[in-house]
CSV table of C-alpha atoms and ligand atoms in Angstrom, one decimal:
chain,number,residue,atom,x,y,z
R,1,MET,CA,107.3,115.1,119.9
R,2,PRO,CA,103.6,114.4,119.5
R,3,VAL,CA,102.5,112.5,116.4
R,4,ALA,CA,102.7,114.8,113.4
R,5,ASN,CA,99.6,116.8,112.6
R,6,TYR,CA,98.3,117.2,109.1
R,7,LYS,CA,100.3,120.3,108.3
R,8,THR,CA,103.5,118.8,109.6
R,9,TYR,CA,102.9,115.5,107.7
R,10,CYS,CA,102.3,117.4,104.5
R,11,THR,CA,105.5,119.4,105.0
R,12,MET,CA,107.4,116.1,105.7
R,13,LEU,CA,106.2,114.7,102.4
R,14,ASP,CA,106.9,117.9,100.5
R,15,ARG,CA,110.4,118.1,101.9
R,16,ALA,CA,111.1,114.5,101.0
R,17,ARG,CA,110.0,114.9,97.4
R,18,GLU,CA,111.9,118.2,97.0
R,19,ASN,CA,115.1,116.8,98.5
R,20,HIS,CA,115.0,113.3,97.1
R,21,PHE,CA,114.7,111.3,100.3
R,22,ALA,CA,112.0,109.0,101.6
R,23,TYR,CA,110.6,108.1,105.0
R,24,PRO,CA,110.8,104.6,106.4
R,25,ALA,CA,107.3,103.3,106.9
R,26,ILE,CA,107.6,100.4,109.2
R,27,ASN,CA,104.8,97.8,110.0
R,28,VAL,CA,104.2,97.2,113.6
R,29,THR,CA,102.0,94.7,115.4
R,30,SER,CA,102.7,95.4,119.1
R,31,LEU,CA,103.9,97.9,121.7
R,32,VAL,CA,107.4,96.4,121.5
R,33,THR,CA,107.7,96.8,117.7
R,34,ALA,CA,106.2,100.3,117.8
R,35,ASN,CA,108.7,101.3,120.5
R,36,ALA,CA,111.5,99.9,118.3
R,37,VAL,CA,110.6,102.1,115.4
R,38,LEU,CA,110.4,105.2,117.6
R,39,GLN,CA,113.9,104.4,119.0
R,40,GLY,CA,115.4,103.8,115.6
R,41,LEU,CA,113.9,107.0,114.1
R,42,ALA,CA,115.0,109.1,117.1
R,43,GLU,CA,118.5,107.8,117.0
R,44,SER,CA,118.6,108.6,113.2
R,45,ARG,CA,117.2,112.1,113.8
R,46,SER,CA,114.7,111.1,111.1
R,47,ASP,CA,111.0,111.5,111.0
R,48,GLY,CA,109.1,108.5,109.8
R,49,ILE,CA,105.9,106.5,109.6
R,50,ILE,CA,104.5,103.7,111.8
R,51,GLN,CA,101.9,101.6,110.0
R,52,VAL,CA,99.5,98.9,110.9
R,53,SER,CA,98.2,96.3,108.4
R,54,THR,CA,94.7,94.6,108.7
R,55,GLY,CA,96.5,91.5,110.0
R,56,GLY,CA,98.6,93.5,112.4
R,57,GLY,CA,95.5,95.2,113.8
R,58,ALA,CA,93.7,91.9,114.3
R,59,PHE,CA,96.8,90.5,116.0
R,60,ALA,CA,97.1,93.5,118.3
R,61,SER,CA,93.5,93.3,119.4
R,62,GLY,CA,94.1,89.9,121.0
R,63,TYR,CA,93.9,86.5,119.4
R,64,SER,CA,90.3,85.8,120.7
R,65,VAL,CA,89.0,89.2,119.7
R,66,LYS,CA,90.5,89.6,116.2
R,67,ASP,CA,89.2,93.1,115.6
R,68,MET,CA,91.5,94.8,113.1
R,69,ALA,CA,90.3,98.3,113.7
R,70,LEU,CA,90.4,97.9,117.5
R,71,GLY,CA,93.9,96.7,117.4
R,72,ALA,CA,95.0,99.5,115.1
R,73,ILE,CA,93.4,102.0,117.5
R,74,SER,CA,95.2,100.5,120.5
R,75,ILE,CA,98.6,100.8,118.8
R,76,ALA,CA,97.9,104.3,117.6
R,77,GLU,CA,96.8,105.4,121.0
R,78,HIS,CA,100.0,104.0,122.5
R,79,VAL,CA,102.1,105.9,119.9
R,80,HIS,CA,100.2,109.1,120.6
R,81,ARG,CA,101.0,108.7,124.3
R,82,VAL,CA,104.7,107.8,124.0
R,83,ALA,CA,105.7,109.8,120.9
R,84,ASP,CA,106.4,113.0,122.8
R,85,ARG,CA,109.3,111.3,124.6
R,86,TYR,CA,111.2,111.2,121.3
R,87,SER,CA,112.7,114.2,119.5
R,88,ILE,CA,111.3,113.4,116.0
R,89,TYR,CA,107.9,113.5,114.3
R,90,VAL,CA,106.1,110.3,113.6
R,91,ALA,CA,103.1,109.8,111.4
R,92,LEU,CA,100.6,107.0,111.8
R,93,HIS,CA,99.3,105.1,108.8
R,94,THR,CA,97.3,102.0,107.9
R,95,ASP,CA,98.6,99.6,105.3
R,96,HIS,CA,96.8,97.7,102.5
R,97,CYS,CA,93.0,97.7,103.0
R,98,GLN,CA,91.1,96.0,100.2
R,99,ALA,CA,87.6,97.0,99.1
R,100,ASP,CA,86.0,94.1,101.0
R,101,VAL,CA,87.5,95.2,104.4
R,102,LEU,CA,86.9,98.9,104.1
R,103,ASP,CA,83.9,98.6,106.4
R,104,THR,CA,85.8,96.7,109.0
R,105,TYR,CA,89.1,98.6,108.9
R,106,VAL,CA,89.5,102.0,107.2
R,107,ASN,CA,86.0,103.3,107.6
R,108,PRO,CA,85.7,102.7,111.3
R,109,LEU,CA,89.2,104.2,111.8
R,110,ILE,CA,88.0,107.4,109.9
R,111,GLU,CA,84.9,107.4,112.1
R,112,GLU,CA,87.1,107.3,115.1
R,113,THR,CA,89.1,110.3,113.8
R,114,GLU,CA,85.8,112.1,113.1
R,115,ARG,CA,84.7,111.5,116.7
R,116,ARG,CA,88.1,112.8,118.0
R,117,ARG,CA,87.9,115.9,115.8
R,118,ALA,CA,84.4,116.7,117.0
R,119,ALA,CA,85.7,116.5,120.5
R,120,GLY,CA,88.6,118.8,119.7
R,121,LYS,CA,91.2,116.1,119.8
R,122,PRO,CA,93.9,115.4,117.2
R,123,ASN,CA,93.4,112.9,114.4
R,124,LEU,CA,94.1,109.3,115.2
R,125,PHE,CA,95.8,108.3,112.0
R,126,ASN,CA,97.5,110.7,109.5
R,127,SER,CA,96.9,108.5,106.5
R,128,HIS,CA,95.2,105.3,105.3
R,129,MET,CA,95.8,103.1,102.3
R,130,PHE,CA,93.0,101.9,100.1
R,131,ASP,CA,94.3,99.0,98.0
R,132,GLY,CA,92.0,98.6,95.0
R,133,SER,CA,94.6,96.9,92.9
R,134,ALA,CA,92.6,93.7,92.6
R,135,LEU,CA,89.8,95.7,90.9
R,136,SER,CA,89.8,97.3,87.4
R,137,LEU,CA,91.4,100.8,87.5
R,138,LYS,CA,87.9,102.3,87.0
R,139,GLU,CA,86.3,100.4,89.9
R,140,ASN,CA,89.4,101.2,92.0
R,141,LEU,CA,89.1,104.9,91.4
R,142,ASP,CA,85.3,104.9,91.8
R,143,ILE,CA,85.9,103.9,95.4
R,144,ALA,CA,89.0,106.0,95.9
R,145,VAL,CA,87.4,109.3,94.8
R,146,PRO,CA,84.7,109.5,97.5
R,147,LEU,CA,87.1,108.1,100.1
R,148,LEU,CA,89.6,110.8,99.3
R,149,GLU,CA,86.8,113.4,99.7
R,150,ARG,CA,86.0,112.1,103.1
R,151,CYS,CA,89.7,111.9,104.0
R,152,HIS,CA,90.3,115.5,102.8
R,153,LYS,CA,87.4,116.8,105.0
R,154,ASN,CA,89.2,115.3,108.0
R,155,GLU,CA,92.8,116.3,107.1
R,156,ILE,CA,93.8,112.7,106.3
R,157,VAL,CA,96.1,111.7,103.5
R,158,LEU,CA,95.0,108.8,101.3
R,159,GLU,CA,97.3,106.2,99.7
R,160,VAL,CA,96.1,104.4,96.7
R,161,GLU,CA,97.6,101.6,94.6
R,162,CYS,CA,97.5,101.1,90.9
R,163,GLY,CA,99.0,97.9,89.5
R,164,VAL,CA,99.7,94.8,91.6
R,165,VAL,CA,102.7,94.3,93.9
R,166,GLY,CA,103.7,90.7,93.6
R,167,GLY,CA,104.6,88.3,96.4
R,168,GLU,CA,103.0,87.6,99.7
R,169,GLU,CA,101.6,89.8,102.4
R,170,GLU,CA,98.5,89.0,104.2
R,171,GLY,CA,95.7,89.6,101.8
R,172,ALA,CA,97.8,91.9,99.6
R,173,GLY,CA,98.5,91.4,96.0
R,174,GLY,CA,100.5,88.4,94.8
R,175,GLU,CA,99.2,85.2,93.4
R,176,GLY,CA,97.8,85.2,90.0
R,177,ALA,CA,98.9,88.7,89.2
R,178,SER,CA,99.8,88.8,85.5
R,179,THR,CA,103.3,90.0,84.7
R,180,GLU,CA,102.1,93.2,82.9
R,181,LYS,CA,100.1,94.2,86.0
R,182,LEU,CA,103.3,94.2,88.0
R,183,TYR,CA,104.2,97.3,86.0
R,184,THR,CA,102.1,100.4,86.2
R,185,THR,CA,101.8,102.2,82.9
R,186,PRO,CA,102.0,106.0,82.4
R,187,GLU,CA,98.4,105.8,81.2
R,188,ASP,CA,97.4,104.3,84.6
R,189,MET,CA,99.1,107.1,86.4
R,190,LEU,CA,97.5,109.8,84.2
R,191,GLU,CA,94.1,108.3,84.9
R,192,VAL,CA,94.7,108.2,88.7
R,193,ALA,CA,95.7,111.9,88.5
R,194,ARG,CA,92.7,112.8,86.3
R,195,ARG,CA,90.2,111.3,88.7
R,196,LEU,CA,91.8,112.1,92.1
R,197,ASN,CA,92.7,115.7,91.2
R,198,THR,CA,89.0,116.4,91.0
R,199,VAL,CA,89.1,116.5,94.8
R,200,LYS,CA,90.6,120.0,95.1
R,201,GLY,CA,93.4,120.4,97.7
R,202,ALA,CA,93.3,116.8,98.8
R,203,ARG,CA,96.6,115.0,99.5
R,204,TYR,CA,97.3,111.5,98.3
R,205,LEU,CA,100.1,109.1,97.8
R,206,VAL,CA,100.4,106.5,95.0
R,207,ALA,CA,101.8,103.0,95.3
R,208,ALA,CA,102.7,102.4,91.7
R,209,THR,CA,104.2,99.0,90.8
R,210,PHE,CA,107.5,98.5,89.0
R,211,GLY,CA,108.2,94.8,89.5
R,212,ASN,CA,108.3,95.1,93.3
R,213,VAL,CA,107.2,92.1,95.4
R,214,HIS,CA,106.1,91.6,98.9
R,215,GLY,CA,108.1,89.2,101.0
R,216,VAL,CA,111.7,88.5,100.3
R,217,TYR,CA,113.4,86.4,97.6
R,218,LYS,CA,116.8,85.3,96.7
R,219,PRO,CA,118.8,87.7,94.5
R,220,GLY,CA,117.8,87.6,90.9
R,221,HIS,CA,114.2,86.7,91.5
R,222,VAL,CA,113.0,90.2,91.4
R,223,LYS,CA,113.3,92.4,88.3
R,224,LEU,CA,112.7,95.9,89.4
R,225,LYS,CA,112.2,98.6,86.7
R,226,PRO,CA,112.4,101.9,88.6
R,227,SER,CA,112.3,103.6,85.2
R,228,ILE,CA,108.6,102.8,85.1
R,229,LEU,CA,108.2,105.5,87.8
R,230,LYS,CA,110.3,108.0,85.9
R,231,ASP,CA,108.2,107.4,82.7
R,232,GLY,CA,105.0,107.9,84.7
R,233,GLN,CA,106.2,111.1,86.3
R,234,GLU,CA,107.3,112.5,83.0
R,235,ALA,CA,103.9,111.8,81.5
R,236,LEU,CA,102.2,113.5,84.5
R,237,GLU,CA,104.4,116.6,84.2
R,238,LYS,CA,103.7,116.8,80.5
R,239,ALA,CA,100.0,116.5,80.9
R,240,TYR,CA,99.4,118.5,84.1
R,241,GLY,CA,102.5,120.5,84.9
R,242,LYS,CA,105.2,120.1,87.6
R,243,ASP,CA,102.8,120.3,90.5
R,244,ALA,CA,101.1,117.2,89.3
R,245,LEU,CA,104.1,115.0,90.1
R,246,PHE,CA,103.1,112.1,92.3
R,247,TYR,CA,104.2,111.4,95.8
R,248,LEU,CA,105.1,107.7,95.4
R,249,VAL,CA,105.3,104.8,97.8
R,250,PHE,CA,107.7,101.9,97.4
R,251,HIS,CA,106.0,98.7,98.5
R,252,GLY,CA,107.7,95.3,98.6
R,253,GLY,CA,111.2,96.8,98.9
R,254,SER,CA,112.7,94.2,101.2
R,255,GLY,CA,115.7,92.6,99.5
R,256,SER,CA,116.2,95.4,97.0
R,257,SER,CA,119.7,96.7,96.3
R,258,LEU,CA,120.7,100.0,97.6
R,259,ASP,CA,121.2,101.3,94.1
R,260,GLU,CA,117.7,100.4,93.2
R,261,ILE,CA,116.3,102.0,96.3
R,262,ARG,CA,118.3,105.2,95.7
R,263,GLU,CA,117.2,105.3,92.1
R,264,THR,CA,113.5,105.5,93.1
R,265,LEU,CA,114.2,108.4,95.4
R,266,GLY,CA,115.1,110.5,92.3
R,267,TYR,CA,111.7,109.7,90.8
R,268,GLY,CA,109.5,110.9,93.7
R,269,VAL,CA,109.4,108.0,96.1
R,270,VAL,CA,108.7,109.6,99.5
R,271,LYS,CA,107.7,106.6,101.6
R,272,MET,CA,109.1,103.1,101.6
R,273,ASN,CA,107.3,100.3,103.3
R,274,ILE,CA,109.4,97.9,105.3
R,275,ASP,CA,108.1,94.8,107.0
R,276,THR,CA,109.9,91.6,106.1
R,277,ASP,CA,113.3,93.0,106.9
R,278,THR,CA,112.3,94.4,110.3
R,279,GLN,CA,110.4,91.2,111.1
R,280,TYR,CA,113.7,89.3,110.5
R,281,ALA,CA,115.7,91.8,112.5
R,282,PHE,CA,113.2,91.3,115.4
R,283,THR,CA,113.3,87.5,115.4
R,284,ARG,CA,117.0,87.0,114.8
R,285,PRO,CA,118.2,87.7,118.4
R,286,ILE,CA,115.3,85.7,119.8
R,287,ALA,CA,116.5,82.7,117.8
R,288,ASP,CA,120.0,83.3,119.1
R,289,HIS,CA,118.8,83.6,122.7
R,290,MET,CA,116.7,80.4,122.5
R,291,LEU,CA,119.5,78.3,120.9
R,292,LYS,CA,122.3,79.6,123.3
R,293,HIS,CA,120.2,79.3,126.4
R,294,TYR,CA,118.3,76.2,125.6
R,295,ASP,CA,118.6,74.8,129.1
R,296,GLY,CA,117.6,78.2,130.7
R,297,VAL,CA,114.5,78.8,128.7
R,298,LEU,CA,113.3,75.2,129.0
R,299,LYS,CA,113.0,72.9,132.0
R,300,VAL,CA,115.3,70.2,130.9
R,301,ASP,CA,115.8,66.8,132.6
R,302,GLY,CA,113.8,67.7,135.7
R,303,GLU,CA,115.6,71.0,136.2
R,304,VAL,CA,113.7,74.3,136.7
R,305,GLY,CA,115.1,76.4,133.9
R,306,ASN,CA,116.3,80.0,134.5
R,307,LYS,CA,113.8,82.7,135.1
R,308,LYS,CA,116.4,85.3,133.9
R,309,MET,CA,116.4,83.5,130.5
R,310,TYR,CA,112.7,82.8,130.0
R,311,ASP,CA,111.3,86.1,131.2
R,312,PRO,CA,109.9,87.4,127.8
R,313,ARG,CA,111.3,90.8,128.6
R,314,VAL,CA,114.9,89.5,128.4
R,315,TYR,CA,114.6,88.4,124.7
R,316,LEU,CA,112.1,91.0,123.6
R,317,LYS,CA,114.5,93.7,124.7
R,318,LEU,CA,117.1,92.2,122.4
R,319,ALA,CA,114.6,91.9,119.6
R,320,GLU,CA,113.5,95.6,120.1
R,321,ALA,CA,117.1,96.8,120.0
R,322,SER,CA,117.8,94.8,116.9
R,323,MET,CA,114.7,96.0,115.1
R,324,ALA,CA,115.6,99.6,116.1
R,325,GLU,CA,119.1,99.1,114.4
R,326,ARG,CA,117.3,97.9,111.2
R,327,VAL,CA,115.1,101.0,111.2
R,328,LYS,CA,118.3,103.1,111.4
R,329,GLU,CA,119.7,101.2,108.4
R,330,ALA,CA,116.5,102.0,106.5
R,331,ALA,CA,116.8,105.7,107.3
R,332,GLU,CA,120.4,105.6,105.9
R,333,ASP,CA,119.3,103.8,102.8
R,334,LEU,CA,116.5,106.3,102.3
R,335,ARG,CA,118.7,109.3,103.1
R,336,SER,CA,116.3,110.5,105.8
R,337,VAL,CA,119.0,110.6,108.5
R,338,GLY,CA,119.2,114.0,110.2
R,339,THR,CA,116.2,115.4,108.2
R,340,THR,CA,113.8,115.7,111.1
R,341,LEU,CA,111.6,118.8,111.1
R,342,PHE,CA,111.6,118.7,114.9
R,343,LYS,CA,113.4,121.6,116.5
R,344,ALA,CA,114.3,121.1,120.2
V,401,ZN,ZN1,102.4,96.7,100.3
């Protein structure tokens, strides 16, 4: 199927919230990793989300170019071209974009979509994230409101973040975050709704924080409190009615237990970001290949090595397959298996 259009993407999100499942949103940085996600989703009969971070975009543009928007466009165009070989819908999203890189990342990407729409072509990305969590909530929303207006005009969904996700991810959250800021309060969520709902009919997603961290830690390090999400949703429903319930995004979920993941699905999480776990799944078979075929991938003791071992396709194929398997596991965890809206 082609990349989901706005209407299909909105239906995907609605169905997930209604039926208590979520879409895997997997970070990719290359054609190989994008293809792995498409394969994993297709084999799960699950729709899903492919996303590109600022660092991923810069990487994809080429090491000497380092243009984050250009790299994201390249990956998105690849996905637009190959997606209709798979019997599922995929949505394209960009991950964490802080205020200081809006003009080099999200804004040029929206401009690209505006150009495409003017030429009668489909949108490039379905959604973008603005991460104003390093700012005060007021400053965060002062930027988010006009951005949401622009997104809405172009049939783009906006993801915002309130609170700070701990841990490490290039440029995102982490260090210095106070413990309280790791937990979004119901008051924060009410304020987000009050401001963003002024943009009538616009669609947005909210990354609220409930002790989640980027990266991966040994068990016991992370104290997730999914009930934070429940409390926030209850406050929203009380203040604004059932329709005001948020569509939530789970960031920093790598290493979470299945029970914790499943609990969040009951509270309106419709998208779970996965990066660290799929990175590991990709690299694991490459490590295996290199260690097992040491004297094939290297020219040892005056020998010539083995082209069948050092051709990058040989081990990247293994990596792609392993990452696709991890995507399938994510679809199981998030109960999205078999839920595709695509009808053959
Ligand atoms: Zn994140």
